[in-house]
Amino acid sequence: MGKNTLLAHCVGAGKTFEMVAACMEQKRLGLANKTIIAAPKSLVRQWASEFLRLYPSANILVSSERDFEKKRRRIFISKIATGDYDAIIMSHSSVSPRCWEKIQISPERQEFMLNKQINTLSNAISEIKAERNEQWTIKQMESQKKKLQEQLKKLTDASNKDDVLSFEELGVDSIMVDEAHNYKNLTIFSKINNVAGINSNGSKKATDMLLKCQYINEINNGRGIVFATGTPVSNTMCE
């Protein structure tokens, strides 16, 4: 049985209060020490207000629009790493500033994931060539493999390195994500061609979220993740 949580209630059912209470209770019980709450940009201030409404003495860090500008990002991320906060509240959004996405997972973890995906595609291509020789499917997979190899090359290019602390270095052991349906567009690899709902070109932000969730699961005994959304399923194959 999984130890993580999906709050799939309708709008107005009280997901915010549930998450705030869960955040404070898991810290009180020693299940987590530092939680990041990622919410849509328009709701960050509301989240902070609701948090302090329930827990007036809570020590929270709330990101502003300027905290993740290039010159200030290192300072704010250092605050997360060194501070003893009950919660850090920041924005995730399709528009700038995308604070959550600007806290990068380590290059080593990204490289491991890309190599794993490249190996999966390479094995699938070899199997298809040996079994059915479906040239169109092979061509599509070769294209996906090339894109992944380009991403890997860019990642390992020393000129692209950032000296800001990585996500793993922040001491965060729990994440809570409001409006989590924004992260459903993951890359799905399949040897079956032209199946509606299986997307081989997922979004970078969904992949970033997956890597962060995998890390939290590793360090926190398979727990520490809470997703909240009023639209958990939209009836696609990958979901």
PDB file of C-alpha atoms in Angstrom:
ATOM      1  CA  MET A   1       0.000   0.000   0.000  1.00  0.00           C
ATOM      2  CA  GLY A   2       1.295   3.457  -0.871  1.00  0.00           C
ATOM      3  CA  LYS A   3       1.996   5.989   1.866  1.00  0.00           C
ATOM      4  CA  ASN A   4       1.445   9.107  -0.247  1.00  0.00           C
ATOM      5  CA  THR A   5      -1.833  10.969  -0.660  1.00  0.00           C
ATOM      6  CA  LEU A   6      -4.088  12.339  -3.398  1.00  0.00           C
ATOM      7  CA  LEU A   7      -6.782  14.775  -2.277  1.00  0.00           C
ATOM      8  CA  ALA A   8      -9.252  14.523  -5.156  1.00  0.00           C
ATOM      9  CA  HIS A   9     -12.052  16.610  -3.674  1.00  0.00           C
ATOM     10  CA  CYS A  10     -14.252  19.052  -5.549  1.00  0.00           C
ATOM     11  CA  VAL A  11     -13.543  22.787  -5.453  1.00  0.00           C
ATOM     12  CA  GLY A  12     -14.381  24.299  -2.055  1.00  0.00           C
ATOM     13  CA  ALA A  13     -14.186  21.037  -0.095  1.00  0.00           C
ATOM     14  CA  GLY A  14     -11.307  22.229   2.075  1.00  0.00           C
ATOM     15  CA  LYS A  15      -8.164  20.797   0.459  1.00  0.00           C
ATOM     16  CA  THR A  16      -6.064  23.770   1.615  1.00  0.00           C
ATOM     17  CA  PHE A  17      -6.920  23.303   5.292  1.00  0.00           C
ATOM     18  CA  GLU A  18      -6.321  19.553   4.990  1.00  0.00           C
ATOM     19  CA  MET A  19      -2.858  20.108   3.561  1.00  0.00           C
ATOM     20  CA  VAL A  20      -1.925  22.772   6.113  1.00  0.00           C
ATOM     21  CA  ALA A  21      -2.994  20.522   8.985  1.00  0.00           C
ATOM     22  CA  ALA A  22      -1.180  17.543   7.447  1.00  0.00           C
ATOM     23  CA  CYS A  23       1.967  19.627   7.034  1.00  0.00           C
ATOM     24  CA  MET A  24       2.043  20.622  10.701  1.00  0.00           C
ATOM     25  CA  GLU A  25       0.984  17.233  12.035  1.00  0.00           C
ATOM     26  CA  GLN A  26       3.607  15.288  10.115  1.00  0.00           C
ATOM     27  CA  LYS A  27       6.258  17.610  11.523  1.00  0.00           C
ATOM     28  CA  ARG A  28       4.886  17.224  15.071  1.00  0.00           C
ATOM     29  CA  LEU A  29       4.929  13.443  14.695  1.00  0.00           C
ATOM     30  CA  GLY A  30       8.442  13.390  13.226  1.00  0.00           C
ATOM     31  CA  LEU A  31       7.310  12.093   9.836  1.00  0.00           C
ATOM     32  CA  ALA A  32       8.797  15.081   7.994  1.00  0.00           C
ATOM     33  CA  ASN A  33      10.979  18.035   8.937  1.00  0.00           C
ATOM     34  CA  LYS A  34      10.696  20.471   6.039  1.00  0.00           C
ATOM     35  CA  THR A  35       7.817  20.735   3.556  1.00  0.00           C
ATOM     36  CA  ILE A  36       7.548  22.704   0.338  1.00  0.00           C
ATOM     37  CA  ILE A  37       4.025  23.637  -0.733  1.00  0.00           C
ATOM     38  CA  ALA A  38       3.772  24.433  -4.449  1.00  0.00           C
ATOM     39  CA  ALA A  39       0.628  26.282  -5.522  1.00  0.00           C
ATOM     40  CA  PRO A  40      -0.501  28.326  -8.529  1.00  0.00           C
ATOM     41  CA  LYS A  41       1.028  31.794  -8.590  1.00  0.00           C
ATOM     42  CA  SER A  42      -2.337  33.484  -8.011  1.00  0.00           C
ATOM     43  CA  LEU A  43      -2.922  31.467  -4.822  1.00  0.00           C
ATOM     44  CA  VAL A  44       0.429  31.794  -3.030  1.00  0.00           C
ATOM     45  CA  ARG A  45      -0.620  34.733  -0.821  1.00  0.00           C
ATOM     46  CA  GLN A  46      -3.953  33.070  -0.096  1.00  0.00           C
ATOM     47  CA  TRP A  47      -2.119  29.920   0.940  1.00  0.00           C
ATOM     48  CA  ALA A  48       0.062  31.900   3.343  1.00  0.00           C
ATOM     49  CA  SER A  49      -2.982  33.619   4.824  1.00  0.00           C
ATOM     50  CA  GLU A  50      -4.865  30.355   5.310  1.00  0.00           C
ATOM     51  CA  PHE A  51      -1.796  28.707   6.853  1.00  0.00           C
ATOM     52  CA  LEU A  52      -1.431  31.445   9.474  1.00  0.00           C
ATOM     53  CA  ARG A  53      -5.179  31.436  10.055  1.00  0.00           C
ATOM     54  CA  LEU A  54      -4.945  27.821  11.230  1.00  0.00           C
ATOM     55  CA  TYR A  55      -1.507  28.109  12.854  1.00  0.00           C
ATOM     56  CA  PRO A  56      -0.812  31.757  13.803  1.00  0.00           C
ATOM     57  CA  SER A  57       2.606  30.952  15.281  1.00  0.00           C
ATOM     58  CA  ALA A  58       3.837  28.855  12.359  1.00  0.00           C
ATOM     59  CA  ASN A  59       7.221  29.725  10.875  1.00  0.00           C
ATOM     60  CA  ILE A  60       6.648  29.840   7.114  1.00  0.00           C
ATOM     61  CA  LEU A  61       8.726  31.167   4.222  1.00  0.00           C
ATOM     62  CA  VAL A  62       6.720  32.594   1.321  1.00  0.00           C
ATOM     63  CA  SER A  63       8.301  33.303  -2.061  1.00  0.00           C
ATOM     64  CA  SER A  64       7.677  36.584  -3.841  1.00  0.00           C
ATOM     65  CA  GLU A  65       7.828  37.340  -7.563  1.00  0.00           C
ATOM     66  CA  ARG A  66      11.359  38.705  -7.173  1.00  0.00           C
ATOM     67  CA  ASP A  67      12.862  35.898  -5.090  1.00  0.00           C
ATOM     68  CA  PHE A  68      13.552  33.734  -8.125  1.00  0.00           C
ATOM     69  CA  GLU A  69      15.040  36.413 -10.334  1.00  0.00           C
ATOM     70  CA  LYS A  70      18.534  35.408 -11.373  1.00  0.00           C
ATOM     71  CA  LYS A  71      20.346  37.732  -8.945  1.00  0.00           C
ATOM     72  CA  ARG A  72      18.194  36.795  -5.938  1.00  0.00           C
ATOM     73  CA  ARG A  73      17.524  33.092  -6.534  1.00  0.00           C
ATOM     74  CA  ARG A  74      20.673  31.865  -4.779  1.00  0.00           C
ATOM     75  CA  ILE A  75      19.847  33.851  -1.622  1.00  0.00           C
ATOM     76  CA  PHE A  76      16.284  32.550  -1.414  1.00  0.00           C
ATOM     77  CA  ILE A  77      17.267  28.936  -2.047  1.00  0.00           C
ATOM     78  CA  SER A  78      19.949  29.257   0.647  1.00  0.00           C
ATOM     79  CA  LYS A  79      17.240  30.408   3.061  1.00  0.00           C
ATOM     80  CA  ILE A  80      15.302  27.219   2.335  1.00  0.00           C
ATOM     81  CA  ALA A  81      18.391  25.094   2.988  1.00  0.00           C
ATOM     82  CA  THR A  82      19.460  26.775   6.239  1.00  0.00           C
ATOM     83  CA  GLY A  83      16.132  27.773   7.823  1.00  0.00           C
ATOM     84  CA  ASP A  84      14.006  25.709  10.203  1.00  0.00           C
ATOM     85  CA  TYR A  85      10.644  26.382   8.551  1.00  0.00           C
ATOM     86  CA  ASP A  86       7.353  24.632   9.147  1.00  0.00           C
ATOM     87  CA  ALA A  87       6.620  25.156   5.450  1.00  0.00           C
ATOM     88  CA  ILE A  88       7.961  26.922   2.372  1.00  0.00           C
ATOM     89  CA  ILE A  89       5.219  28.192   0.078  1.00  0.00           C
ATOM     90  CA  MET A  90       6.054  28.968  -3.555  1.00  0.00           C
ATOM     91  CA  SER A  91       4.439  29.141  -6.943  1.00  0.00           C
ATOM     92  CA  HIS A  92       4.162  26.683  -9.777  1.00  0.00           C
ATOM     93  CA  SER A  93       2.630  28.141 -12.900  1.00  0.00           C
ATOM     94  CA  SER A  94       2.582  28.154 -16.692  1.00  0.00           C
ATOM     95  CA  VAL A  95       3.836  31.743 -16.557  1.00  0.00           C
ATOM     96  CA  SER A  96       6.824  33.380 -14.872  1.00  0.00           C
ATOM     97  CA  PRO A  97       7.904  33.230 -12.135  1.00  0.00           C
ATOM     98  CA  ARG A  98       7.826  29.419 -12.000  1.00  0.00           C
ATOM     99  CA  CYS A  99       9.575  29.172  -8.632  1.00  0.00           C
ATOM    100  CA  TRP A 100       9.079  25.437  -8.130  1.00  0.00           C
ATOM    101  CA  GLU A 101      10.563  24.523 -11.507  1.00  0.00           C
ATOM    102  CA  LYS A 102      13.561  26.815 -10.933  1.00  0.00           C
ATOM    103  CA  ILE A 103      14.734  24.654  -8.038  1.00  0.00           C
ATOM    104  CA  GLN A 104      16.549  22.077 -10.112  1.00  0.00           C
ATOM    105  CA  ILE A 105      16.999  18.418  -9.337  1.00  0.00           C
ATOM    106  CA  SER A 106      20.681  17.440  -9.436  1.00  0.00           C
ATOM    107  CA  PRO A 107      22.317  16.856 -12.851  1.00  0.00           C
ATOM    108  CA  GLU A 108      23.351  13.366 -11.694  1.00  0.00           C
ATOM    109  CA  ARG A 109      19.751  12.336 -11.088  1.00  0.00           C
ATOM    110  CA  GLN A 110      18.625  13.832 -14.398  1.00  0.00           C
ATOM    111  CA  GLU A 111      21.448  12.042 -16.211  1.00  0.00           C
ATOM    112  CA  PHE A 112      20.503   8.719 -14.613  1.00  0.00           C
ATOM    113  CA  MET A 113      16.886   9.115 -15.746  1.00  0.00           C
ATOM    114  CA  LEU A 114      17.841  10.072 -19.317  1.00  0.00           C
ATOM    115  CA  ASN A 115      20.243   7.142 -19.642  1.00  0.00           C
ATOM    116  CA  LYS A 116      17.543   4.800 -18.340  1.00  0.00           C
ATOM    117  CA  GLN A 117      15.066   6.096 -20.933  1.00  0.00           C
ATOM    118  CA  ILE A 118      17.669   5.830 -23.722  1.00  0.00           C
ATOM    119  CA  ASN A 119      18.399   2.223 -22.741  1.00  0.00           C
ATOM    120  CA  THR A 120      14.669   1.405 -22.662  1.00  0.00           C
ATOM    121  CA  LEU A 121      14.228   2.789 -26.180  1.00  0.00           C
ATOM    122  CA  SER A 122      17.350   1.031 -27.455  1.00  0.00           C
ATOM    123  CA  ASN A 123      16.092  -2.327 -26.168  1.00  0.00           C
ATOM    124  CA  ALA A 124      12.619  -1.730 -27.622  1.00  0.00           C
ATOM    125  CA  ILE A 125      14.073  -0.831 -31.022  1.00  0.00           C
ATOM    126  CA  SER A 126      16.169  -4.008 -31.020  1.00  0.00           C
ATOM    127  CA  GLU A 127      13.152  -6.147 -30.126  1.00  0.00           C
ATOM    128  CA  ILE A 128      10.969  -4.638 -32.852  1.00  0.00           C
ATOM    129  CA  LYS A 129      13.696  -5.104 -35.456  1.00  0.00           C
ATOM    130  CA  ALA A 130      14.058  -8.748 -34.453  1.00  0.00           C
ATOM    131  CA  GLU A 131      10.350  -9.515 -34.276  1.00  0.00           C
ATOM    132  CA  ARG A 132       8.339  -7.484 -36.763  1.00  0.00           C
ATOM    133  CA  ASN A 133      10.578  -4.978 -38.496  1.00  0.00           C
ATOM    134  CA  GLU A 134       7.935  -2.227 -38.282  1.00  0.00           C
ATOM    135  CA  GLN A 135       9.876   0.584 -39.885  1.00  0.00           C
ATOM    136  CA  TRP A 136       7.468   3.400 -38.937  1.00  0.00           C
ATOM    137  CA  THR A 137       7.537   2.498 -35.233  1.00  0.00           C
ATOM    138  CA  ILE A 138      11.318   2.135 -35.330  1.00  0.00           C
ATOM    139  CA  LYS A 139      11.638   5.530 -36.998  1.00  0.00           C
ATOM    140  CA  GLN A 140       9.549   7.184 -34.275  1.00  0.00           C
ATOM    141  CA  MET A 141      11.564   5.537 -31.510  1.00  0.00           C
ATOM    142  CA  GLU A 142      14.863   6.481 -33.121  1.00  0.00           C
ATOM    143  CA  SER A 143      13.627  10.090 -33.189  1.00  0.00           C
ATOM    144  CA  GLN A 144      12.730   9.944 -29.478  1.00  0.00           C
ATOM    145  CA  LYS A 145      16.113   8.417 -28.677  1.00  0.00           C
ATOM    146  CA  LYS A 146      17.913  11.189 -30.557  1.00  0.00           C
ATOM    147  CA  LYS A 147      16.000  13.865 -28.602  1.00  0.00           C
ATOM    148  CA  LEU A 148      16.957  12.225 -25.311  1.00  0.00           C
ATOM    149  CA  GLN A 149      20.603  12.017 -26.361  1.00  0.00           C
ATOM    150  CA  GLU A 150      20.542  15.733 -27.195  1.00  0.00           C
ATOM    151  CA  GLN A 151      19.077  16.490 -23.758  1.00  0.00           C
ATOM    152  CA  LEU A 152      21.797  14.393 -22.138  1.00  0.00           C
ATOM    153  CA  LYS A 153      24.524  16.174 -24.093  1.00  0.00           C
ATOM    154  CA  LYS A 154      23.146  19.561 -23.045  1.00  0.00           C
ATOM    155  CA  LEU A 155      22.911  18.450 -19.429  1.00  0.00           C
ATOM    156  CA  THR A 156      26.529  17.296 -19.285  1.00  0.00           C
ATOM    157  CA  ASP A 157      27.856  20.445 -20.966  1.00  0.00           C
ATOM    158  CA  ALA A 158      29.877  22.227 -18.272  1.00  0.00           C
ATOM    159  CA  SER A 159      28.956  25.636 -19.694  1.00  0.00           C
ATOM    160  CA  ASN A 160      25.312  25.074 -18.659  1.00  0.00           C
ATOM    161  CA  LYS A 161      26.029  24.338 -14.991  1.00  0.00           C
ATOM    162  CA  ASP A 162      24.366  26.493 -12.321  1.00  0.00           C
ATOM    163  CA  ASP A 163      26.010  26.930  -8.902  1.00  0.00           C
ATOM    164  CA  VAL A 164      22.655  27.219  -7.101  1.00  0.00           C
ATOM    165  CA  LEU A 165      21.913  24.453  -4.580  1.00  0.00           C
ATOM    166  CA  SER A 166      20.053  21.470  -6.027  1.00  0.00           C
ATOM    167  CA  PHE A 167      16.714  20.209  -4.712  1.00  0.00           C
ATOM    168  CA  GLU A 168      18.422  17.342  -2.886  1.00  0.00           C
ATOM    169  CA  GLU A 169      20.600  19.771  -0.917  1.00  0.00           C
ATOM    170  CA  LEU A 170      17.724  21.747   0.625  1.00  0.00           C
ATOM    171  CA  GLY A 171      16.818  19.353   3.434  1.00  0.00           C
ATOM    172  CA  VAL A 172      13.277  19.036   2.067  1.00  0.00           C
ATOM    173  CA  ASP A 173      11.643  15.702   2.848  1.00  0.00           C
ATOM    174  CA  SER A 174       8.004  16.419   1.957  1.00  0.00           C
ATOM    175  CA  ILE A 175       6.197  18.165  -0.895  1.00  0.00           C
ATOM    176  CA  MET A 176       2.584  19.199  -1.277  1.00  0.00           C
ATOM    177  CA  VAL A 177       1.243  20.292  -4.652  1.00  0.00           C
ATOM    178  CA  ASP A 178      -1.988  22.215  -5.171  1.00  0.00           C
ATOM    179  CA  GLU A 179      -3.723  21.938  -8.568  1.00  0.00           C
ATOM    180  CA  ALA A 180      -1.573  18.878  -9.244  1.00  0.00           C
ATOM    181  CA  HIS A 181      -3.360  18.076 -12.533  1.00  0.00           C
ATOM    182  CA  ASN A 182      -0.919  20.518 -14.138  1.00  0.00           C
ATOM    183  CA  TYR A 183       1.692  17.750 -13.934  1.00  0.00           C
ATOM    184  CA  LYS A 184      -0.100  14.901 -15.719  1.00  0.00           C
ATOM    185  CA  ASN A 185       1.685  15.270 -19.057  1.00  0.00           C
ATOM    186  CA  LEU A 186       4.460  12.719 -18.533  1.00  0.00           C
ATOM    187  CA  THR A 187       6.386  11.027 -21.326  1.00  0.00           C
ATOM    188  CA  ILE A 188       5.083   7.498 -21.877  1.00  0.00           C
ATOM    189  CA  PHE A 189       7.131   4.995 -23.870  1.00  0.00           C
ATOM    190  CA  SER A 190       5.292   2.243 -25.702  1.00  0.00           C
ATOM    191  CA  LYS A 191       6.096  -0.190 -28.514  1.00  0.00           C
ATOM    192  CA  ILE A 192       2.445   0.052 -29.596  1.00  0.00           C
ATOM    193  CA  ASN A 193       1.968   2.736 -32.241  1.00  0.00           C
ATOM    194  CA  ASN A 194      -0.810   5.346 -32.591  1.00  0.00           C
ATOM    195  CA  VAL A 195      -2.634   4.724 -29.301  1.00  0.00           C
ATOM    196  CA  ALA A 196      -4.724   7.715 -28.241  1.00  0.00           C
ATOM    197  CA  GLY A 197      -3.691   9.100 -24.858  1.00  0.00           C
ATOM    198  CA  ILE A 198      -0.126   7.729 -24.858  1.00  0.00           C
ATOM    199  CA  ASN A 199       2.190  10.695 -25.199  1.00  0.00           C
ATOM    200  CA  SER A 200       5.833  10.232 -26.191  1.00  0.00           C
ATOM    201  CA  ASN A 201       6.547  13.985 -25.895  1.00  0.00           C
ATOM    202  CA  GLY A 202       5.748  14.848 -22.282  1.00  0.00           C
ATOM    203  CA  SER A 203       6.385  18.188 -20.614  1.00  0.00           C
ATOM    204  CA  LYS A 204       9.644  19.076 -18.864  1.00  0.00           C
ATOM    205  CA  LYS A 205       7.805  20.277 -15.756  1.00  0.00           C
ATOM    206  CA  ALA A 206       6.047  16.913 -15.363  1.00  0.00           C
ATOM    207  CA  THR A 207       9.382  15.116 -15.638  1.00  0.00           C
ATOM    208  CA  ASP A 208      10.883  17.514 -13.092  1.00  0.00           C
ATOM    209  CA  MET A 209       8.018  16.742 -10.695  1.00  0.00           C
ATOM    210  CA  LEU A 210       8.486  12.990 -11.202  1.00  0.00           C
ATOM    211  CA  LEU A 211      12.186  13.197 -10.315  1.00  0.00           C
ATOM    212  CA  LYS A 212      11.470  15.228  -7.187  1.00  0.00           C
ATOM    213  CA  CYS A 213       8.771  12.789  -6.097  1.00  0.00           C
ATOM    214  CA  GLN A 214      11.100   9.834  -6.647  1.00  0.00           C
ATOM    215  CA  TYR A 215      13.730  11.521  -4.476  1.00  0.00           C
ATOM    216  CA  ILE A 216      11.235  12.254  -1.656  1.00  0.00           C
ATOM    217  CA  ASN A 217      10.068   8.628  -1.750  1.00  0.00           C
ATOM    218  CA  GLU A 218      13.666   7.434  -1.473  1.00  0.00           C
ATOM    219  CA  ILE A 219      14.572   9.512   1.584  1.00  0.00           C
ATOM    220  CA  ASN A 220      11.235   9.369   3.429  1.00  0.00           C
ATOM    221  CA  ASN A 221      10.317   5.688   3.390  1.00  0.00           C
ATOM    222  CA  GLY A 222       7.873   6.002   0.488  1.00  0.00           C
ATOM    223  CA  ARG A 223       5.894   8.847   2.047  1.00  0.00           C
ATOM    224  CA  GLY A 224       5.887  12.647   2.151  1.00  0.00           C
ATOM    225  CA  ILE A 225       3.979  13.513  -1.051  1.00  0.00           C
ATOM    226  CA  VAL A 226       0.518  15.058  -1.138  1.00  0.00           C
ATOM    227  CA  PHE A 227      -1.198  16.037  -4.402  1.00  0.00           C
ATOM    228  CA  ALA A 228      -4.450  17.991  -4.451  1.00  0.00           C
ATOM    229  CA  THR A 229      -6.730  18.511  -7.448  1.00  0.00           C
ATOM    230  CA  GLY A 230     -10.399  18.719  -8.274  1.00  0.00           C
ATOM    231  CA  THR A 231      -9.808  17.013 -11.660  1.00  0.00           C
ATOM    232  CA  PRO A 232      -7.636  13.952 -11.005  1.00  0.00           C
ATOM    233  CA  VAL A 233      -8.571  11.991 -14.145  1.00  0.00           C
ATOM    234  CA  SER A 234      -9.411  13.119 -17.668  1.00  0.00           C
ATOM    235  CA  ASN A 235      -9.883   9.637 -19.170  1.00  0.00           C
ATOM    236  CA  THR A 236      -6.658   9.081 -21.096  1.00  0.00           C
ATOM    237  CA  MET A 237      -4.739   5.812 -21.439  1.00  0.00           C
ATOM    238  CA  CYS A 238      -1.662   7.074 -19.588  1.00  0.00           C
ATOM    239  CA  GLU A 239      -3.694   8.037 -16.527  1.00  0.00           C
TER     240      GLU A 239
END
